[in-house]
Amino acid sequence: MTSKHPSQLAAKGGLGDLSLQPEDLQKCSWDQLLEMFSSALKEHEQLDKDLQHQTMELLKVFEIWTQVTVSRDEDRSYKRFQTRMQHVQNSERELEEKKEHYANVVKAFESALALLK
């Protein structure tokens, strides 16, 4: 019974694949199994690092997107505030004009009453 070296088993499924048949595993020594497992673990660690990197990049994009949204909302809020301020100022001016007009009307009535006396 000759044991296959991991490099020979690599042709079947790859060292990092670990998709060996039971008879292949029986022919491996512990050192070969350890080497295959370590290789598979390194490969999966690299995949995990790649996924973490991709996730970080997507999070950066999401963060930028949220900042743009906040900036737009701030601009819209500022414009709404300006519109409300203009409305309040116009209303106050109109109220002052009405007050002045009514004061003039009262003076006119007082003058008319004074003439009648």
CSV table of N, CA and C in Angstrom, one decimal:
chain,number,residue,atom,x,y,z
A,1,MET,N,0.8,-1.2,0.0
A,1,MET,CA,0.0,0.0,0.0
A,1,MET,C,0.9,1.2,0.0
A,2,THR,N,0.9,2.0,-1.1
A,2,THR,CA,1.7,3.2,-1.2
A,2,THR,C,0.8,4.4,-0.9
A,3,SER,N,1.3,5.3,-0.1
A,3,SER,CA,0.5,6.5,0.2
A,3,SER,C,0.8,7.5,-0.8
A,4,LYS,N,-0.2,8.2,-1.2
A,4,LYS,CA,0.0,9.3,-2.2
A,4,LYS,C,0.4,10.5,-1.4
A,5,HIS,N,1.3,11.3,-2.1
A,5,HIS,CA,1.7,12.5,-1.5
A,5,HIS,C,0.6,13.6,-1.8
A,6,PRO,N,0.5,14.6,-0.9
A,6,PRO,CA,-0.5,15.6,-1.1
A,6,PRO,C,-0.5,16.2,-2.4
A,7,SER,N,0.7,16.3,-3.1
A,7,SER,CA,0.8,16.9,-4.4
A,7,SER,C,0.0,16.1,-5.4
A,8,GLN,N,0.1,14.7,-5.2
A,8,GLN,CA,-0.7,13.8,-6.1
A,8,GLN,C,-2.2,14.0,-5.8
A,9,LEU,N,-2.5,14.2,-4.6
A,9,LEU,CA,-3.9,14.3,-4.2
A,9,LEU,C,-4.5,15.7,-4.7
A,10,ALA,N,-3.6,16.6,-4.8
A,10,ALA,CA,-4.0,17.9,-5.3
A,10,ALA,C,-4.6,17.9,-6.6
A,11,ALA,N,-4.1,17.0,-7.5
A,11,ALA,CA,-4.6,16.9,-8.8
A,11,ALA,C,-6.1,16.5,-8.8
A,12,LYS,N,-6.5,15.7,-7.8
A,12,LYS,CA,-7.9,15.3,-7.7
A,12,LYS,C,-8.8,16.4,-7.3
A,13,GLY,N,-8.5,17.2,-6.3
A,13,GLY,CA,-9.4,18.2,-5.8
A,13,GLY,C,-8.7,19.4,-5.3
A,14,GLY,N,-7.4,19.4,-5.2
A,14,GLY,CA,-6.7,20.5,-4.7
A,14,GLY,C,-6.5,20.3,-3.2
A,15,LEU,N,-5.4,20.9,-2.7
A,15,LEU,CA,-5.1,20.8,-1.3
A,15,LEU,C,-6.1,21.5,-0.4
A,16,GLY,N,-6.5,22.6,-0.9
A,16,GLY,CA,-7.5,23.4,-0.1
A,16,GLY,C,-8.9,22.9,-0.3
A,17,ASP,N,-9.1,22.0,-1.2
A,17,ASP,CA,-10.5,21.5,-1.5
A,17,ASP,C,-11.0,20.6,-0.4
A,18,LEU,N,-10.2,19.7,0.1
A,18,LEU,CA,-10.6,18.7,1.1
A,18,LEU,C,-11.8,17.8,0.7
A,19,SER,N,-12.0,17.7,-0.6
A,19,SER,CA,-13.1,16.9,-1.1
A,19,SER,C,-12.5,15.5,-1.6
A,20,LEU,N,-11.9,14.8,-0.7
A,20,LEU,CA,-11.3,13.5,-1.0
A,20,LEU,C,-12.3,12.4,-0.7
A,21,GLN,N,-12.0,11.3,-1.4
A,21,GLN,CA,-12.8,10.1,-1.1
A,21,GLN,C,-12.3,9.4,0.2
A,22,PRO,N,-13.1,8.6,0.8
A,22,PRO,CA,-12.6,7.9,2.1
A,22,PRO,C,-11.4,7.1,1.8
A,23,GLU,N,-11.3,6.4,0.6
A,23,GLU,CA,-10.1,5.6,0.4
A,23,GLU,C,-8.9,6.5,0.2
A,24,ASP,N,-9.0,7.7,-0.3
A,24,ASP,CA,-7.9,8.6,-0.4
A,24,ASP,C,-7.4,9.0,1.0
A,25,LEU,N,-8.4,9.2,1.9
A,25,LEU,CA,-8.0,9.6,3.3
A,25,LEU,C,-7.3,8.5,4.0
A,26,GLN,N,-7.7,7.3,3.7
A,26,GLN,CA,-7.1,6.2,4.4
A,26,GLN,C,-5.6,6.0,4.0
A,27,LYS,N,-5.3,6.4,2.8
A,27,LYS,CA,-3.9,6.3,2.3
A,27,LYS,C,-3.0,7.4,2.8
A,28,CYS,N,-3.6,8.5,3.4
A,28,CYS,CA,-2.8,9.6,3.8
A,28,CYS,C,-2.2,9.4,5.2
A,29,SER,N,-1.1,9.9,5.4
A,29,SER,CA,-0.5,9.9,6.7
A,29,SER,C,-1.1,11.2,7.5
A,30,TRP,N,-0.8,11.2,8.8
A,30,TRP,CA,-1.3,12.4,9.6
A,30,TRP,C,-0.6,13.6,9.1
A,31,ASP,N,0.6,13.5,8.8
A,31,ASP,CA,1.3,14.7,8.3
A,31,ASP,C,0.7,15.3,7.0
A,32,GLN,N,0.4,14.3,6.1
A,32,GLN,CA,-0.3,14.7,4.9
A,32,GLN,C,-1.7,15.4,5.1
A,33,LEU,N,-2.4,14.8,6.0
A,33,LEU,CA,-3.7,15.3,6.4
A,33,LEU,C,-3.6,16.7,7.0
A,34,LEU,N,-2.6,16.8,7.9
A,34,LEU,CA,-2.3,18.1,8.5
A,34,LEU,C,-1.9,19.2,7.5
A,35,GLU,N,-1.1,18.8,6.5
A,35,GLU,CA,-0.7,19.7,5.5
A,35,GLU,C,-1.9,20.1,4.6
A,36,MET,N,-2.8,19.1,4.3
A,36,MET,CA,-3.9,19.4,3.5
A,36,MET,C,-4.9,20.3,4.2
A,37,PHE,N,-5.1,20.0,5.5
A,37,PHE,CA,-6.0,20.8,6.3
A,37,PHE,C,-5.4,22.3,6.5
A,38,SER,N,-4.1,22.4,6.7
A,38,SER,CA,-3.5,23.7,6.9
A,38,SER,C,-3.6,24.5,5.6
A,39,SER,N,-3.4,23.8,4.5
A,39,SER,CA,-3.5,24.5,3.2
A,39,SER,C,-4.9,25.0,2.9
A,40,ALA,N,-5.9,24.1,3.2
A,40,ALA,CA,-7.3,24.5,3.1
A,40,ALA,C,-7.6,25.7,4.0
A,41,LEU,N,-7.1,25.6,5.2
A,41,LEU,CA,-7.4,26.7,6.2
A,41,LEU,C,-6.8,28.0,5.7
A,42,LYS,N,-5.6,28.0,5.1
A,42,LYS,CA,-5.0,29.2,4.6
A,42,LYS,C,-5.8,29.8,3.4
A,43,GLU,N,-6.2,28.9,2.6
A,43,GLU,CA,-7.0,29.3,1.4
A,43,GLU,C,-8.3,30.0,1.9
A,44,HIS,N,-9.0,29.4,2.9
A,44,HIS,CA,-10.2,29.9,3.4
A,44,HIS,C,-10.0,31.2,4.2
A,45,GLU,N,-8.8,31.3,4.9
A,45,GLU,CA,-8.5,32.6,5.6
A,45,GLU,C,-8.3,33.7,4.5
A,46,GLN,N,-7.7,33.4,3.4
A,46,GLN,CA,-7.5,34.4,2.4
A,46,GLN,C,-8.9,34.8,1.8
A,47,LEU,N,-9.8,33.8,1.6
A,47,LEU,CA,-11.1,34.2,1.1
A,47,LEU,C,-11.8,35.0,2.1
A,48,ASP,N,-11.6,34.7,3.4
A,48,ASP,CA,-12.3,35.5,4.5
A,48,ASP,C,-11.7,37.0,4.5
A,49,LYS,N,-10.4,37.1,4.3
A,49,LYS,CA,-9.8,38.4,4.2
A,49,LYS,C,-10.3,39.2,3.0
A,50,ASP,N,-10.5,38.5,1.9
A,50,ASP,CA,-11.0,39.2,0.7
A,50,ASP,C,-12.4,39.6,0.9
A,51,LEU,N,-13.2,38.8,1.6
A,51,LEU,CA,-14.6,39.2,1.9
A,51,LEU,C,-14.6,40.4,2.8
A,52,GLN,N,-13.8,40.4,3.8
A,52,GLN,CA,-13.7,41.5,4.8
A,52,GLN,C,-13.3,42.8,4.0
A,53,HIS,N,-12.4,42.7,3.1
A,53,HIS,CA,-12.0,43.8,2.3
A,53,HIS,C,-13.1,44.3,1.5
A,54,GLN,N,-13.8,43.4,0.8
A,54,GLN,CA,-15.0,43.8,0.0
A,54,GLN,C,-16.1,44.5,0.8
A,55,THR,N,-16.3,43.9,2.0
A,55,THR,CA,-17.3,44.5,2.9
A,55,THR,C,-16.9,45.9,3.4
A,56,MET,N,-15.6,46.1,3.7
A,56,MET,CA,-15.1,47.4,4.1
A,56,MET,C,-15.3,48.4,2.9
A,57,GLU,N,-15.0,48.0,1.7
A,57,GLU,CA,-15.2,48.9,0.6
A,57,GLU,C,-16.7,49.2,0.4
A,58,LEU,N,-17.6,48.2,0.5
A,58,LEU,CA,-19.0,48.5,0.4
A,58,LEU,C,-19.5,49.4,1.6
A,59,LEU,N,-18.9,49.3,2.7
A,59,LEU,CA,-19.3,50.1,3.9
A,59,LEU,C,-18.9,51.6,3.6
A,60,LYS,N,-17.7,51.7,3.0
A,60,LYS,CA,-17.2,53.1,2.6
A,60,LYS,C,-18.2,53.7,1.6
A,61,VAL,N,-18.6,53.0,0.6
A,61,VAL,CA,-19.6,53.5,-0.3
A,61,VAL,C,-20.9,53.8,0.4
A,62,PHE,N,-21.4,53.0,1.3
A,62,PHE,CA,-22.6,53.2,2.0
A,62,PHE,C,-22.5,54.5,2.9
A,63,GLU,N,-21.3,54.7,3.5
A,63,GLU,CA,-21.1,55.8,4.3
A,63,GLU,C,-21.1,57.1,3.5
A,64,ILE,N,-20.5,57.1,2.3
A,64,ILE,CA,-20.5,58.2,1.4
A,64,ILE,C,-22.0,58.5,1.0
A,65,TRP,N,-22.7,57.5,0.7
A,65,TRP,CA,-24.1,57.6,0.2
A,65,TRP,C,-24.9,58.3,1.3
A,66,THR,N,-24.7,57.8,2.6
A,66,THR,CA,-25.5,58.4,3.7
A,66,THR,C,-25.1,59.9,3.9
A,67,GLN,N,-23.9,60.2,3.7
A,67,GLN,CA,-23.5,61.6,3.9
A,67,GLN,C,-24.1,62.5,2.8
A,68,VAL,N,-24.2,62.0,1.6
A,68,VAL,CA,-24.8,62.7,0.5
A,68,VAL,C,-26.3,62.9,0.8
A,69,THR,N,-26.9,61.9,1.4
A,69,THR,CA,-28.3,62.0,1.7
A,69,THR,C,-28.5,63.0,2.8
A,70,VAL,N,-27.7,63.0,3.8
A,70,VAL,CA,-27.8,64.0,4.9
A,70,VAL,C,-27.5,65.4,4.4
A,71,SER,N,-26.6,65.5,3.5
A,71,SER,CA,-26.3,66.9,2.9
A,71,SER,C,-27.5,67.4,2.2
A,72,ARG,N,-28.1,66.5,1.4
A,72,ARG,CA,-29.3,67.0,0.6
A,72,ARG,C,-30.4,67.3,1.6
A,73,ASP,N,-30.6,66.6,2.6
A,73,ASP,CA,-31.7,66.9,3.6
A,73,ASP,C,-31.4,68.2,4.3
A,74,GLU,N,-30.1,68.4,4.6
A,74,GLU,CA,-29.7,69.7,5.2
A,74,GLU,C,-30.0,70.9,4.3
A,75,ASP,N,-29.7,70.7,3.0
A,75,ASP,CA,-30.0,71.8,2.0
A,75,ASP,C,-31.5,72.0,1.9
A,76,ARG,N,-32.3,71.0,1.9
A,76,ARG,CA,-33.7,71.1,1.8
A,76,ARG,C,-34.3,71.8,3.0
A,77,SER,N,-33.8,71.4,4.2
A,77,SER,CA,-34.2,71.9,5.4
A,77,SER,C,-33.9,73.4,5.5
A,78,TYR,N,-32.7,73.8,5.1
A,78,TYR,CA,-32.3,75.2,5.1
A,78,TYR,C,-33.2,76.0,4.2
A,79,LYS,N,-33.5,75.5,3.0
A,79,LYS,CA,-34.4,76.2,2.1
A,79,LYS,C,-35.8,76.3,2.7
A,80,ARG,N,-36.3,75.3,3.3
A,80,ARG,CA,-37.6,75.3,4.0
A,80,ARG,C,-37.6,76.4,5.1
A,81,PHE,N,-36.5,76.4,5.8
A,81,PHE,CA,-36.4,77.4,6.9
A,81,PHE,C,-36.4,78.8,6.3
A,82,GLN,N,-35.7,79.1,5.2
A,82,GLN,CA,-35.7,80.4,4.6
A,82,GLN,C,-37.1,80.8,4.1
A,83,THR,N,-37.8,79.8,3.5
A,83,THR,CA,-39.1,80.1,3.1
A,83,THR,C,-40.1,80.4,4.2
A,84,ARG,N,-39.9,79.7,5.3
A,84,ARG,CA,-40.8,80.0,6.5
A,84,ARG,C,-40.4,81.4,7.1
A,85,MET,N,-39.1,81.7,7.1
A,85,MET,CA,-38.7,83.0,7.6
A,85,MET,C,-39.3,84.1,6.8
A,86,GLN,N,-39.2,84.0,5.4
A,86,GLN,CA,-39.8,85.0,4.5
A,86,GLN,C,-41.3,85.1,4.8
A,87,HIS,N,-42.0,84.0,4.9
A,87,HIS,CA,-43.4,84.0,5.2
A,87,HIS,C,-43.7,84.8,6.5
A,88,VAL,N,-43.0,84.5,7.5
A,88,VAL,CA,-43.2,85.1,8.8
A,88,VAL,C,-42.9,86.6,8.7
A,89,GLN,N,-41.8,87.0,8.0
A,89,GLN,CA,-41.5,88.4,7.9
A,89,GLN,C,-42.6,89.1,7.1
A,90,ASN,N,-43.0,88.5,6.0
A,90,ASN,CA,-44.1,89.1,5.2
A,90,ASN,C,-45.4,89.2,6.0
A,91,SER,N,-45.7,88.2,6.8
A,91,SER,CA,-46.9,88.3,7.6
A,91,SER,C,-46.8,89.4,8.6
A,92,GLU,N,-45.6,89.5,9.3
A,92,GLU,CA,-45.4,90.6,10.2
A,92,GLU,C,-45.5,92.0,9.6
A,93,ARG,N,-44.9,92.1,8.4
A,93,ARG,CA,-45.0,93.4,7.7
A,93,ARG,C,-46.4,93.7,7.3
A,94,GLU,N,-47.2,92.7,6.8
A,94,GLU,CA,-48.6,93.0,6.5
A,94,GLU,C,-49.4,93.3,7.7
A,95,LEU,N,-49.1,92.7,8.8
A,95,LEU,CA,-49.8,93.0,10.1
A,95,LEU,C,-49.5,94.4,10.5
A,96,GLU,N,-48.3,94.8,10.4
A,96,GLU,CA,-47.9,96.2,10.8
A,96,GLU,C,-48.6,97.2,9.9
A,97,GLU,N,-48.7,96.9,8.6
A,97,GLU,CA,-49.4,97.8,7.6
A,97,GLU,C,-50.8,97.9,8.0
A,98,LYS,N,-51.5,96.8,8.3
A,98,LYS,CA,-52.9,96.8,8.7
A,98,LYS,C,-53.1,97.6,10.0
A,99,LYS,N,-52.2,97.4,10.9
A,99,LYS,CA,-52.3,98.1,12.2
A,99,LYS,C,-52.2,99.6,11.9
A,100,GLU,N,-51.2,100.0,11.1
A,100,GLU,CA,-51.1,101.4,10.7
A,100,GLU,C,-52.3,101.9,10.0
A,101,HIS,N,-52.8,101.1,9.1
A,101,HIS,CA,-54.0,101.5,8.4
A,101,HIS,C,-55.2,101.7,9.3
A,102,TYR,N,-55.4,100.8,10.2
A,102,TYR,CA,-56.5,100.9,11.2
A,102,TYR,C,-56.3,102.1,12.1
A,103,ALA,N,-55.1,102.4,12.5
A,103,ALA,CA,-54.8,103.6,13.3
A,103,ALA,C,-55.1,104.8,12.5
A,104,ASN,N,-54.8,104.9,11.2
A,104,ASN,CA,-55.2,106.0,10.4
A,104,ASN,C,-56.7,106.1,10.2
A,105,VAL,N,-57.4,105.0,10.1
A,105,VAL,CA,-58.9,105.0,10.0
A,105,VAL,C,-59.5,105.6,11.3
A,106,VAL,N,-58.9,105.2,12.4
A,106,VAL,CA,-59.4,105.7,13.7
A,106,VAL,C,-59.2,107.2,13.8
A,107,LYS,N,-58.0,107.6,13.4
A,107,LYS,CA,-57.7,109.1,13.4
A,107,LYS,C,-58.7,109.8,12.5
A,108,ALA,N,-59.0,109.2,11.3
A,108,ALA,CA,-59.9,109.9,10.4
A,108,ALA,C,-61.3,110.0,11.0
A,109,PHE,N,-61.7,109.0,11.7
A,109,PHE,CA,-63.0,109.0,12.4
A,109,PHE,C,-63.0,110.1,13.5
A,110,GLU,N,-61.9,110.1,14.2
A,110,GLU,CA,-61.8,111.1,15.3
A,110,GLU,C,-61.9,112.5,14.7
A,111,SER,N,-61.2,112.7,13.6
A,111,SER,CA,-61.2,114.0,12.9
A,111,SER,C,-62.6,114.4,12.5
A,112,ALA,N,-63.3,113.4,11.9
A,112,ALA,CA,-64.6,113.6,11.4
A,112,ALA,C,-65.6,113.9,12.6
A,113,LEU,N,-65.4,113.3,13.7
A,113,LEU,CA,-66.2,113.5,14.9
A,113,LEU,C,-65.9,114.9,15.5
A,114,ALA,N,-64.6,115.3,15.4
A,114,ALA,CA,-64.2,116.6,15.9
A,114,ALA,C,-64.9,117.7,15.0
A,115,LEU,N,-65.0,117.5,13.7
A,115,LEU,CA,-65.6,118.5,12.8
A,115,LEU,C,-67.1,118.6,13.1
A,116,LEU,N,-67.7,117.5,13.5
A,116,LEU,CA,-69.1,117.5,13.7
A,116,LEU,C,-69.5,118.2,15.0
A,117,LYS,N,-68.6,118.3,15.9
A,117,LYS,CA,-68.9,119.0,17.2
A,117,LYS,C,-68.9,120.4,17.1
